Amino acid sequence: MNIYEICKGIYYVGINDRTTHRFEGLWPLPLGVSYNSYIVKGEKVALIDTVHAAQSSKFLTKIEELIGDAAIDYLIINHMEPDHSGSIQAIKAKYPNMQIIGNSKTAAMIKGYYGISDNVVSIADGDTLDLGDGKTLKFVFTPMVHWPETMMTYVEQDGVLFSGDAFGCFGALNGGIIDTQCNVEQYFPEMYRYYSNIVAKYGMFVQKAIAKFNDVTIKYVCSTHGPVWHDEIPRVVGLYDRMARFEGEPGVVIAYASMYGNTEELAENIAAQLSQNGVRNIKVYNLSKTHLSFVLADIMRYNGLIIGGPTYNNGIFPEVEKLLSALKGREFKNRYVGYFGSGTWAPVSSKNIKTYIDCLKVETVADPFDMKCAETPTEQCQKLAAAMAAKVNS
Ligand code: FEO
């Protein structure tokens, strides 16, 4: 089994999941996902987070392979979402005397999810725990990255940060555990997708968490998902920082839906106009085909967004509304936006899309418009593309 010593006395004991189709029941996992857990061995043994309940048996075997007959003295809970807390009961059953360390919010959730309240210790922000043999854990509260109880754990002597969901990504680990052992390029698209799907609403809290470690030397970032970051720490922290501020790179996502191909033609027309206006990064998505998670990832990546779709039941086409609702829920901001609609006898899409766009802190670059039947409004397409190109390339 894949047990790896990250640095002296600190081990990776996480599990790959290549079986689950949808994370949180929503987000496709074409490349799988890892549930990362770690062991810190001083004179005492601490386990940092657990794994999904479905993986408990493998997880216990892995831990036993590493520590043999020794006991786990402390279970540190950085995050209670069940993809990480799901094996608490199994671990406690095997190591009944271990102390479970979290904060007051963690304690309430452990009781609520797993009915456990004995040997649960609530620590305060900044508290430390000496494991002996030169291993001291420091606990730093980072609420809302991604739940209110979230905290990070730092091993002072080794510069190892157990960061919870922060700096994580989708994608199971393909042999290598640390970034130095693998081609990391496979993970960066999945970082955009993971962040935009799961964490995006909490960007402000990600910023606060990053600020808490400004003056600390970090040699390894051990997230709950994806590789352990070492060489790539500046790139990963920089990307999380930019995503938390909703800073996009020059480019435009055109996200459309179309019932009979006419609205699609409009989207194609705008894409061609954007290209002629010098935009090089153009991603065109049919929302009825591509899963929303991939579209959100590119909307997180690029600074321009054009949305279009037909009128449906005197409102917005359902797949378009799903996207708009996701943008609203995540409070997307700092984007240049354009939008259009279509319809046959009473087109109202653009008017309805506006109600969502007005909730976002974004800049609409051109007047919205609706196409009737299959009559492409060429001039309005040109105006939208020219205005968008001028903004995203500025
Ligand atoms: Fe990977 Fe918020 O749990």
PDB file of C-alpha atoms in Angstrom, residues 133-374:
ATOM      1  CA  ASP A 133      10.985  13.881  19.785  1.00  0.00           C
ATOM      2  CA  GLY A 134      10.999  17.308  18.165  1.00  0.00           C
ATOM      3  CA  LYS A 135       7.461  17.366  16.861  1.00  0.00           C
ATOM      4  CA  THR A 136       5.159  20.171  17.995  1.00  0.00           C
ATOM      5  CA  LEU A 137       1.763  20.699  16.415  1.00  0.00           C
ATOM      6  CA  LYS A 138       0.364  24.214  16.248  1.00  0.00           C
ATOM      7  CA  PHE A 139      -3.342  24.694  15.555  1.00  0.00           C
ATOM      8  CA  VAL A 140      -4.467  27.676  13.500  1.00  0.00           C
ATOM      9  CA  PHE A 141      -8.169  28.363  13.025  1.00  0.00           C
ATOM     10  CA  THR A 142      -9.164  29.039   9.413  1.00  0.00           C
ATOM     11  CA  PRO A 143     -12.969  29.178   9.579  1.00  0.00           C
ATOM     12  CA  MET A 144     -15.030  28.729   6.398  1.00  0.00           C
ATOM     13  CA  VAL A 145     -12.220  27.101   4.431  1.00  0.00           C
ATOM     14  CA  HIS A 146     -14.490  25.314   3.862  1.00  0.00           C
ATOM     15  CA  TRP A 147     -16.787  24.882   6.921  1.00  0.00           C
ATOM     16  CA  PRO A 148     -16.956  26.966  10.131  1.00  0.00           C
ATOM     17  CA  GLU A 149     -14.901  24.519  12.209  1.00  0.00           C
ATOM     18  CA  THR A 150     -12.034  24.348   9.716  1.00  0.00           C
ATOM     19  CA  MET A 151      -8.534  24.692  11.069  1.00  0.00           C
ATOM     20  CA  MET A 152      -5.003  23.958   9.907  1.00  0.00           C
ATOM     21  CA  THR A 153      -2.218  22.173  11.769  1.00  0.00           C
ATOM     22  CA  TYR A 154       1.406  23.174  11.438  1.00  0.00           C
ATOM     23  CA  VAL A 155       4.467  21.157  12.493  1.00  0.00           C
ATOM     24  CA  GLU A 156       6.772  23.923  13.606  1.00  0.00           C
ATOM     25  CA  GLN A 157      10.092  22.054  13.454  1.00  0.00           C
ATOM     26  CA  ASP A 158       9.571  20.702   9.930  1.00  0.00           C
ATOM     27  CA  GLY A 159       7.648  23.514   8.246  1.00  0.00           C
ATOM     28  CA  VAL A 160       4.829  21.122   7.344  1.00  0.00           C
ATOM     29  CA  LEU A 161       1.334  22.578   7.009  1.00  0.00           C
ATOM     30  CA  PHE A 162      -1.726  20.336   7.057  1.00  0.00           C
ATOM     31  CA  SER A 163      -4.038  22.726   5.263  1.00  0.00           C
ATOM     32  CA  GLY A 164      -7.386  20.923   5.073  1.00  0.00           C
ATOM     33  CA  ASP A 165      -9.268  21.592   1.826  1.00  0.00           C
ATOM     34  CA  ALA A 166      -7.155  24.670   1.070  1.00  0.00           C
ATOM     35  CA  PHE A 167      -4.704  24.127  -1.808  1.00  0.00           C
ATOM     36  CA  GLY A 168      -6.435  20.868  -2.708  1.00  0.00           C
ATOM     37  CA  CYS A 169      -7.591  19.594  -6.077  1.00  0.00           C
ATOM     38  CA  PHE A 170      -9.523  16.753  -7.658  1.00  0.00           C
ATOM     39  CA  GLY A 171      -7.537  13.883  -9.180  1.00  0.00           C
ATOM     40  CA  ALA A 172      -6.390  10.692  -7.474  1.00  0.00           C
ATOM     41  CA  LEU A 173      -2.670  10.278  -6.854  1.00  0.00           C
ATOM     42  CA  ASN A 174      -1.065   8.258  -9.611  1.00  0.00           C
ATOM     43  CA  GLY A 175       1.824   6.732  -7.683  1.00  0.00           C
ATOM     44  CA  GLY A 176       3.608   9.921  -6.717  1.00  0.00           C
ATOM     45  CA  ILE A 177       2.601  11.627  -3.458  1.00  0.00           C
ATOM     46  CA  ILE A 178       4.769  14.756  -3.487  1.00  0.00           C
ATOM     47  CA  ASP A 179       4.721  17.137  -6.455  1.00  0.00           C
ATOM     48  CA  THR A 180       8.394  16.382  -7.098  1.00  0.00           C
ATOM     49  CA  GLN A 181       7.395  12.809  -7.940  1.00  0.00           C
ATOM     50  CA  CYS A 182       4.718  13.505 -10.537  1.00  0.00           C
ATOM     51  CA  ASN A 183       3.776  15.524 -13.589  1.00  0.00           C
ATOM     52  CA  VAL A 184       1.781  18.207 -11.801  1.00  0.00           C
ATOM     53  CA  GLU A 185       0.198  19.595 -14.969  1.00  0.00           C
ATOM     54  CA  GLN A 186      -2.538  16.962 -14.700  1.00  0.00           C
ATOM     55  CA  TYR A 187      -3.624  18.509 -11.386  1.00  0.00           C
ATOM     56  CA  PHE A 188      -3.891  22.215 -12.204  1.00  0.00           C
ATOM     57  CA  PRO A 189      -7.059  22.022 -14.358  1.00  0.00           C
ATOM     58  CA  GLU A 190      -8.553  19.929 -11.565  1.00  0.00           C
ATOM     59  CA  MET A 191      -7.535  22.622  -9.056  1.00  0.00           C
ATOM     60  CA  TYR A 192      -9.598  25.203 -10.950  1.00  0.00           C
ATOM     61  CA  ARG A 193     -12.505  22.784 -11.025  1.00  0.00           C
ATOM     62  CA  TYR A 194     -12.207  21.798  -7.359  1.00  0.00           C
ATOM     63  CA  TYR A 195     -11.913  25.391  -6.178  1.00  0.00           C
ATOM     64  CA  SER A 196     -14.682  26.788  -8.386  1.00  0.00           C
ATOM     65  CA  ASN A 197     -17.058  23.915  -7.577  1.00  0.00           C
ATOM     66  CA  ILE A 198     -16.441  23.504  -3.852  1.00  0.00           C
ATOM     67  CA  VAL A 199     -14.659  26.440  -2.220  1.00  0.00           C
ATOM     68  CA  ALA A 200     -15.362  29.500  -4.396  1.00  0.00           C
ATOM     69  CA  LYS A 201     -18.048  30.991  -2.174  1.00  0.00           C
ATOM     70  CA  TYR A 202     -15.494  31.287   0.623  1.00  0.00           C
ATOM     71  CA  GLY A 203     -12.767  33.208  -1.233  1.00  0.00           C
ATOM     72  CA  MET A 204     -12.577  35.919   1.424  1.00  0.00           C
ATOM     73  CA  PHE A 205     -11.844  33.301   4.075  1.00  0.00           C
ATOM     74  CA  VAL A 206      -9.171  31.694   1.887  1.00  0.00           C
ATOM     75  CA  GLN A 207      -7.488  35.118   1.743  1.00  0.00           C
ATOM     76  CA  LYS A 208      -7.609  35.407   5.533  1.00  0.00           C
ATOM     77  CA  ALA A 209      -6.125  31.924   5.910  1.00  0.00           C
ATOM     78  CA  ILE A 210      -3.284  32.675   3.495  1.00  0.00           C
ATOM     79  CA  ALA A 211      -2.514  35.876   5.433  1.00  0.00           C
ATOM     80  CA  LYS A 212      -2.171  33.920   8.693  1.00  0.00           C
ATOM     81  CA  PHE A 213       0.870  32.099   7.298  1.00  0.00           C
ATOM     82  CA  ASN A 214       2.623  35.055   5.661  1.00  0.00           C
ATOM     83  CA  ASP A 215       5.528  35.023   8.135  1.00  0.00           C
ATOM     84  CA  VAL A 216       5.881  31.274   8.494  1.00  0.00           C
ATOM     85  CA  THR A 217       8.325  29.032   6.659  1.00  0.00           C
ATOM     86  CA  ILE A 218       6.392  26.313   4.864  1.00  0.00           C
ATOM     87  CA  LYS A 219       8.281  23.496   3.195  1.00  0.00           C
ATOM     88  CA  TYR A 220       5.387  21.128   2.578  1.00  0.00           C
ATOM     89  CA  VAL A 221       1.684  21.857   2.133  1.00  0.00           C
ATOM     90  CA  CYS A 222      -0.304  18.720   2.904  1.00  0.00           C
ATOM     91  CA  SER A 223      -3.865  19.281   1.722  1.00  0.00           C
ATOM     92  CA  THR A 224      -6.774  16.893   2.127  1.00  0.00           C
ATOM     93  CA  HIS A 225      -7.015  16.325  -1.653  1.00  0.00           C
ATOM     94  CA  GLY A 226      -4.330  15.984  -4.306  1.00  0.00           C
ATOM     95  CA  PRO A 227      -0.531  15.919  -4.145  1.00  0.00           C
ATOM     96  CA  VAL A 228       1.611  17.171  -1.277  1.00  0.00           C
ATOM     97  CA  TRP A 229       3.019  20.490  -2.467  1.00  0.00           C
ATOM     98  CA  HIS A 230       6.733  21.185  -2.108  1.00  0.00           C
ATOM     99  CA  ASP A 231       8.417  22.629  -5.231  1.00  0.00           C
ATOM    100  CA  GLU A 232       5.082  24.000  -6.466  1.00  0.00           C
ATOM    101  CA  ILE A 233       4.073  25.845  -3.273  1.00  0.00           C
ATOM    102  CA  PRO A 234       4.494  29.353  -4.765  1.00  0.00           C
ATOM    103  CA  ARG A 235       2.444  28.397  -7.850  1.00  0.00           C
ATOM    104  CA  VAL A 236      -0.307  26.723  -5.825  1.00  0.00           C
ATOM    105  CA  VAL A 237      -0.601  29.454  -3.195  1.00  0.00           C
ATOM    106  CA  GLY A 238      -0.463  32.090  -5.956  1.00  0.00           C
ATOM    107  CA  LEU A 239      -3.270  30.378  -7.863  1.00  0.00           C
ATOM    108  CA  TYR A 240      -5.442  30.037  -4.739  1.00  0.00           C
ATOM    109  CA  ASP A 241      -4.771  33.682  -3.960  1.00  0.00           C
ATOM    110  CA  ARG A 242      -5.855  34.767  -7.456  1.00  0.00           C
ATOM    111  CA  MET A 243      -8.936  32.541  -7.426  1.00  0.00           C
ATOM    112  CA  ALA A 244      -9.907  33.847  -3.980  1.00  0.00           C
ATOM    113  CA  ARG A 245      -9.835  37.363  -5.428  1.00  0.00           C
ATOM    114  CA  PHE A 246     -11.687  36.194  -8.572  1.00  0.00           C
ATOM    115  CA  GLU A 247      -8.796  37.468 -10.659  1.00  0.00           C
ATOM    116  CA  GLY A 248      -9.103  36.038 -14.175  1.00  0.00           C
ATOM    117  CA  GLU A 249      -6.581  35.822 -16.985  1.00  0.00           C
ATOM    118  CA  PRO A 250      -7.469  37.252 -20.420  1.00  0.00           C
ATOM    119  CA  GLY A 251     -10.003  35.032 -22.132  1.00  0.00           C
ATOM    120  CA  VAL A 252     -13.714  34.529 -22.689  1.00  0.00           C
ATOM    121  CA  VAL A 253     -16.050  31.679 -21.843  1.00  0.00           C
ATOM    122  CA  ILE A 254     -19.174  31.501 -23.983  1.00  0.00           C
ATOM    123  CA  ALA A 255     -21.716  29.339 -22.177  1.00  0.00           C
ATOM    124  CA  TYR A 256     -24.894  28.736 -24.143  1.00  0.00           C
ATOM    125  CA  ALA A 257     -27.832  26.405 -24.543  1.00  0.00           C
ATOM    126  CA  SER A 258     -29.735  25.784 -27.751  1.00  0.00           C
ATOM    127  CA  MET A 259     -32.760  23.636 -28.600  1.00  0.00           C
ATOM    128  CA  TYR A 260     -32.606  23.595 -32.400  1.00  0.00           C
ATOM    129  CA  GLY A 261     -29.191  25.110 -33.187  1.00  0.00           C
ATOM    130  CA  ASN A 262     -30.169  28.722 -33.788  1.00  0.00           C
ATOM    131  CA  THR A 263     -28.925  30.067 -30.461  1.00  0.00           C
ATOM    132  CA  GLU A 264     -25.849  27.928 -30.983  1.00  0.00           C
ATOM    133  CA  GLU A 265     -25.201  29.728 -34.280  1.00  0.00           C
ATOM    134  CA  LEU A 266     -25.361  32.994 -32.392  1.00  0.00           C
ATOM    135  CA  ALA A 267     -22.751  31.732 -29.923  1.00  0.00           C
ATOM    136  CA  GLU A 268     -20.520  30.545 -32.788  1.00  0.00           C
ATOM    137  CA  ASN A 269     -20.888  33.911 -34.483  1.00  0.00           C
ATOM    138  CA  ILE A 270     -19.804  35.752 -31.317  1.00  0.00           C
ATOM    139  CA  ALA A 271     -16.858  33.371 -30.839  1.00  0.00           C
ATOM    140  CA  ALA A 272     -15.656  34.086 -34.385  1.00  0.00           C
ATOM    141  CA  GLN A 273     -16.005  37.817 -33.806  1.00  0.00           C
ATOM    142  CA  LEU A 274     -14.027  37.572 -30.582  1.00  0.00           C
ATOM    143  CA  SER A 275     -11.278  35.760 -32.435  1.00  0.00           C
ATOM    144  CA  GLN A 276     -11.229  38.418 -35.137  1.00  0.00           C
ATOM    145  CA  ASN A 277     -10.918  40.989 -32.363  1.00  0.00           C
ATOM    146  CA  GLY A 278      -7.753  39.330 -31.071  1.00  0.00           C
ATOM    147  CA  VAL A 279      -9.022  37.200 -28.171  1.00  0.00           C
ATOM    148  CA  ARG A 280      -6.964  34.017 -28.092  1.00  0.00           C
ATOM    149  CA  ASN A 281      -8.428  32.145 -25.118  1.00  0.00           C
ATOM    150  CA  ILE A 282     -12.009  31.408 -26.109  1.00  0.00           C
ATOM    151  CA  LYS A 283     -13.887  28.475 -24.570  1.00  0.00           C
ATOM    152  CA  VAL A 284     -17.324  27.699 -25.998  1.00  0.00           C
ATOM    153  CA  TYR A 285     -19.547  25.369 -23.968  1.00  0.00           C
ATOM    154  CA  ASN A 286     -22.928  23.873 -24.757  1.00  0.00           C
ATOM    155  CA  LEU A 287     -24.470  23.766 -21.288  1.00  0.00           C
ATOM    156  CA  SER A 288     -26.754  20.904 -22.290  1.00  0.00           C
ATOM    157  CA  LYS A 289     -23.710  18.731 -22.976  1.00  0.00           C
ATOM    158  CA  THR A 290     -20.739  19.739 -20.820  1.00  0.00           C
ATOM    159  CA  HIS A 291     -21.165  19.316 -17.081  1.00  0.00           C
ATOM    160  CA  LEU A 292     -21.432  22.590 -15.219  1.00  0.00           C
ATOM    161  CA  SER A 293     -18.336  21.788 -13.136  1.00  0.00           C
ATOM    162  CA  PHE A 294     -16.040  22.170 -16.170  1.00  0.00           C
ATOM    163  CA  VAL A 295     -17.730  25.389 -17.259  1.00  0.00           C
ATOM    164  CA  LEU A 296     -17.365  26.889 -13.774  1.00  0.00           C
ATOM    165  CA  ALA A 297     -13.665  25.984 -13.785  1.00  0.00           C
ATOM    166  CA  ASP A 298     -13.047  28.020 -16.926  1.00  0.00           C
ATOM    167  CA  ILE A 299     -15.244  30.869 -15.714  1.00  0.00           C
ATOM    168  CA  MET A 300     -12.971  30.921 -12.651  1.00  0.00           C
ATOM    169  CA  ARG A 301      -9.936  30.936 -14.927  1.00  0.00           C
ATOM    170  CA  TYR A 302     -10.844  33.639 -17.479  1.00  0.00           C
ATOM    171  CA  ASN A 303     -11.939  37.242 -17.047  1.00  0.00           C
ATOM    172  CA  GLY A 304     -14.694  37.343 -19.696  1.00  0.00           C
ATOM    173  CA  LEU A 305     -18.058  35.565 -19.746  1.00  0.00           C
ATOM    174  CA  ILE A 306     -20.863  35.525 -22.300  1.00  0.00           C
ATOM    175  CA  ILE A 307     -24.077  33.664 -21.509  1.00  0.00           C
ATOM    176  CA  GLY A 308     -26.927  32.913 -23.872  1.00  0.00           C
ATOM    177  CA  GLY A 309     -29.964  30.692 -24.148  1.00  0.00           C
ATOM    178  CA  PRO A 310     -33.504  30.351 -25.431  1.00  0.00           C
ATOM    179  CA  THR A 311     -36.670  31.437 -23.716  1.00  0.00           C
ATOM    180  CA  TYR A 312     -38.333  28.476 -21.996  1.00  0.00           C
ATOM    181  CA  ASN A 313     -41.702  28.482 -20.226  1.00  0.00           C
ATOM    182  CA  ASN A 314     -41.613  32.263 -20.400  1.00  0.00           C
ATOM    183  CA  GLY A 315     -38.346  32.210 -18.431  1.00  0.00           C
ATOM    184  CA  ILE A 316     -34.749  31.030 -18.702  1.00  0.00           C
ATOM    185  CA  PHE A 317     -33.714  27.739 -20.283  1.00  0.00           C
ATOM    186  CA  PRO A 318     -33.088  25.335 -17.337  1.00  0.00           C
ATOM    187  CA  GLU A 319     -29.399  24.602 -18.046  1.00  0.00           C
ATOM    188  CA  VAL A 320     -28.684  28.316 -18.336  1.00  0.00           C
ATOM    189  CA  GLU A 321     -30.522  29.008 -15.105  1.00  0.00           C
ATOM    190  CA  LYS A 322     -28.462  26.305 -13.394  1.00  0.00           C
ATOM    191  CA  LEU A 323     -25.281  28.108 -14.377  1.00  0.00           C
ATOM    192  CA  LEU A 324     -26.636  31.502 -13.314  1.00  0.00           C
ATOM    193  CA  SER A 325     -27.707  30.074  -9.983  1.00  0.00           C
ATOM    194  CA  ALA A 326     -24.220  28.585  -9.465  1.00  0.00           C
ATOM    195  CA  LEU A 327     -22.600  31.945 -10.217  1.00  0.00           C
ATOM    196  CA  LYS A 328     -24.950  33.698  -7.806  1.00  0.00           C
ATOM    197  CA  GLY A 329     -24.396  31.103  -5.086  1.00  0.00           C
ATOM    198  CA  ARG A 330     -20.631  31.529  -5.371  1.00  0.00           C
ATOM    199  CA  GLU A 331     -20.886  35.324  -5.546  1.00  0.00           C
ATOM    200  CA  PHE A 332     -18.733  35.464  -8.671  1.00  0.00           C
ATOM    201  CA  LYS A 333     -17.220  38.879  -9.208  1.00  0.00           C
ATOM    202  CA  ASN A 334     -14.629  40.793 -11.236  1.00  0.00           C
ATOM    203  CA  ARG A 335     -15.772  39.486 -14.601  1.00  0.00           C
ATOM    204  CA  TYR A 336     -16.627  41.240 -17.850  1.00  0.00           C
ATOM    205  CA  VAL A 337     -20.021  39.922 -18.839  1.00  0.00           C
ATOM    206  CA  GLY A 338     -22.298  39.907 -21.869  1.00  0.00           C
ATOM    207  CA  TYR A 339     -25.540  38.011 -22.419  1.00  0.00           C
ATOM    208  CA  PHE A 340     -28.188  37.340 -24.987  1.00  0.00           C
ATOM    209  CA  GLY A 341     -31.373  35.370 -25.427  1.00  0.00           C
ATOM    210  CA  SER A 342     -33.642  34.013 -28.084  1.00  0.00           C
ATOM    211  CA  GLY A 343     -37.253  33.075 -28.667  1.00  0.00           C
ATOM    212  CA  THR A 344     -39.953  32.782 -31.278  1.00  0.00           C
ATOM    213  CA  TRP A 345     -42.998  34.815 -30.237  1.00  0.00           C
ATOM    214  CA  ALA A 346     -42.069  36.383 -26.895  1.00  0.00           C
ATOM    215  CA  PRO A 347     -38.303  36.184 -26.211  1.00  0.00           C
ATOM    216  CA  VAL A 348     -37.604  37.089 -22.579  1.00  0.00           C
ATOM    217  CA  SER A 349     -34.305  35.328 -21.869  1.00  0.00           C
ATOM    218  CA  SER A 350     -32.056  38.356 -21.654  1.00  0.00           C
ATOM    219  CA  LYS A 351     -34.486  40.123 -19.313  1.00  0.00           C
ATOM    220  CA  ASN A 352     -34.489  37.103 -17.011  1.00  0.00           C
ATOM    221  CA  ILE A 353     -30.724  36.549 -17.219  1.00  0.00           C
ATOM    222  CA  LYS A 354     -30.344  40.180 -16.134  1.00  0.00           C
ATOM    223  CA  THR A 355     -32.007  39.474 -12.797  1.00  0.00           C
ATOM    224  CA  TYR A 356     -29.151  37.104 -11.943  1.00  0.00           C
ATOM    225  CA  ILE A 357     -26.388  39.244 -13.439  1.00  0.00           C
ATOM    226  CA  ASP A 358     -27.606  42.237 -11.413  1.00  0.00           C
ATOM    227  CA  CYS A 359     -26.860  40.265  -8.213  1.00  0.00           C
ATOM    228  CA  LEU A 360     -23.180  39.904  -9.147  1.00  0.00           C
ATOM    229  CA  LYS A 361     -20.360  42.425  -8.866  1.00  0.00           C
ATOM    230  CA  VAL A 362     -19.502  42.187 -12.559  1.00  0.00           C
ATOM    231  CA  GLU A 363     -19.328  44.660 -15.458  1.00  0.00           C
ATOM    232  CA  THR A 364     -21.763  44.227 -18.336  1.00  0.00           C
ATOM    233  CA  VAL A 365     -19.852  45.309 -21.447  1.00  0.00           C
ATOM    234  CA  ALA A 366     -22.683  45.720 -23.989  1.00  0.00           C
ATOM    235  CA  ASP A 367     -26.457  45.973 -24.149  1.00  0.00           C
ATOM    236  CA  PRO A 368     -28.090  42.550 -23.896  1.00  0.00           C
ATOM    237  CA  PHE A 369     -30.321  41.461 -26.758  1.00  0.00           C
ATOM    238  CA  ASP A 370     -32.686  38.701 -27.875  1.00  0.00           C
ATOM    239  CA  MET A 371     -32.766  36.954 -31.224  1.00  0.00           C
ATOM    240  CA  LYS A 372     -36.174  36.205 -32.790  1.00  0.00           C
ATOM    241  CA  CYS A 373     -36.524  32.852 -34.553  1.00  0.00           C
ATOM    242  CA  ALA A 374     -33.303  32.347 -36.555  1.00  0.00           C
TER     243      ALA A 374
END
